Structures are given as C-alpha cells and as structure tokens.
mmCIF file of C-alpha atoms in Angstrom:
data_model
loop_
_atom_site.group_PDB
_atom_site.id
_atom_site.type_symbol
_atom_site.label_atom_id
_atom_site.label_comp_id
_atom_site.label_asym_id
_atom_site.label_seq_id
_atom_site.Cartn_x
_atom_site.Cartn_y
_atom_site.Cartn_z
ATOM 1 C CA MET A 1 -37.741 -0.486 -59.409
ATOM 2 C CA ASN A 2 -39.747 -0.531 -56.432
ATOM 3 C CA ALA A 3 -39.861 1.925 -53.451
ATOM 4 C CA LEU A 4 -37.502 -0.686 -50.675
ATOM 5 C CA GLN A 5 -34.941 -1.682 -53.719
ATOM 6 C CA GLN A 6 -34.321 1.691 -53.960
ATOM 7 C CA HIS A 7 -33.843 2.083 -50.863
ATOM 8 C CA LEU A 8 -31.524 -0.597 -50.361
ATOM 9 C CA LEU A 9 -29.788 0.984 -52.890
ATOM 10 C CA ASP A 10 -29.651 4.213 -52.107
ATOM 11 C CA SER A 11 -28.525 3.078 -48.532
ATOM 12 C CA TYR A 12 -25.707 0.827 -49.931
ATOM 13 C CA ARG A 13 -24.413 4.088 -51.987
ATOM 14 C CA ALA A 14 -24.457 6.378 -48.647
ATOM 15 C CA ALA A 15 -22.692 3.445 -47.051
ATOM 16 C CA ARG A 16 -20.254 3.331 -49.831
ATOM 17 C CA HIS A 17 -19.476 7.514 -49.616
ATOM 18 C CA GLY A 18 -19.475 7.878 -46.222
ATOM 19 C CA ASP A 19 -22.986 9.169 -46.000
ATOM 20 C CA PRO A 20 -25.815 9.362 -43.234
ATOM 21 C CA ALA A 21 -29.208 6.672 -44.448
ATOM 22 C CA PRO A 22 -31.980 8.053 -45.724
ATOM 23 C CA PRO A 23 -35.452 7.400 -43.695
ATOM 24 C CA PRO A 24 -36.705 4.358 -44.877
ATOM 25 C CA PRO A 25 -40.531 4.909 -47.371
ATOM 26 C CA GLY A 26 -42.986 5.678 -45.868
ATOM 27 C CA THR A 27 -41.353 7.732 -43.338
ATOM 28 C CA ARG A 28 -42.655 11.436 -43.708
ATOM 29 C CA ASP A 29 -45.839 10.350 -45.614
ATOM 30 C CA VAL A 30 -48.014 11.830 -43.722
ATOM 31 C CA ALA A 31 -46.440 14.996 -42.731
ATOM 32 C CA ALA A 32 -46.859 15.069 -46.985
ATOM 33 C CA LEU A 33 -49.650 14.698 -47.030
ATOM 34 C CA ARG A 34 -50.713 17.417 -43.816
ATOM 35 C CA ALA A 35 -48.430 20.034 -45.632
ATOM 36 C CA ALA A 36 -50.502 19.305 -48.404
ATOM 37 C CA ARG A 37 -54.171 20.140 -47.380
ATOM 38 C CA ASP A 38 -52.798 23.008 -46.107
ATOM 39 C CA HIS A 39 -51.593 24.154 -49.017
ATOM 40 C CA HIS A 40 -54.970 23.842 -49.924
ATOM 41 C CA ARG A 41 -56.628 25.243 -47.035
ATOM 42 C CA PHE A 42 -53.977 28.231 -47.847
ATOM 43 C CA GLU A 43 -54.972 28.649 -51.007
ATOM 44 C CA SER A 44 -58.987 28.673 -50.596
ATOM 45 C CA VAL A 45 -58.283 31.481 -48.714
ATOM 46 C CA ILE A 46 -56.689 33.359 -51.464
ATOM 47 C CA ALA A 47 -59.080 32.625 -53.263
ATOM 48 C CA GLY A 48 -61.685 33.980 -51.216
ATOM 49 C CA ARG A 49 -63.787 30.853 -50.212
ATOM 50 C CA PRO A 50 -63.543 29.954 -46.557
ATOM 51 C CA ALA A 51 -61.053 27.237 -45.565
ATOM 52 C CA THR A 52 -63.849 24.883 -44.054
ATOM 53 C CA GLY A 53 -63.641 20.774 -44.069
ATOM 54 C CA ARG A 54 -66.002 20.392 -46.141
ATOM 55 C CA LEU A 55 -65.531 16.392 -46.160
ATOM 56 C CA ARG A 56 -64.968 16.608 -42.188
ATOM 57 C CA LEU A 57 -69.080 18.740 -42.173
ATOM 58 C CA ALA A 58 -70.656 15.512 -44.701
ATOM 59 C CA VAL A 59 -69.324 13.150 -42.635
ATOM 60 C CA ARG A 60 -70.965 14.621 -39.668
ATOM 61 C CA ARG A 61 -73.975 15.518 -41.338
ATOM 62 C CA TRP A 62 -74.166 11.673 -42.852
ATOM 63 C CA LEU A 63 -73.163 10.082 -39.915
ATOM 64 C CA HIS A 64 -76.350 12.087 -37.722
ATOM 65 C CA PRO A 65 -78.994 13.253 -39.432
ATOM 66 C CA SER A 66 -81.126 15.900 -37.896
#
C-alpha cells in the first residue's frame, strides 16, 4: 500500500467516525527535515563541535574557488 492509498483509507475511517481528516502525504516533510537538521546541530554543540554548515561551506568553496 502506498502513501496515497493509506491516506484515502485514513480519510475514509475518519469520516466514518466523525473525526477530522488527516493531512495529505508530504505536508510536513520540510518541517521534519528542518527538525532533523536542528537536532543534528544541537547534538554537535552539546558534543563540543562547532555547529557550522559544513556542506554549505564546501559548496561555496567549490563554486567560488579563490
């Protein structure tokens, strides 16, 4: 069963029970990714490592070599 089929089944069940419909699949994906990134940065700070954007810095160096 894919995500759309599961969503349709959950929506049907919610309608039968008078509950609000669940959000469509993918609605909160960006928020989940941001939360994971923030958690990783927090864990870095707790471990004593600088919480910098290493990937962003590497891409910037690659795009603008000095």
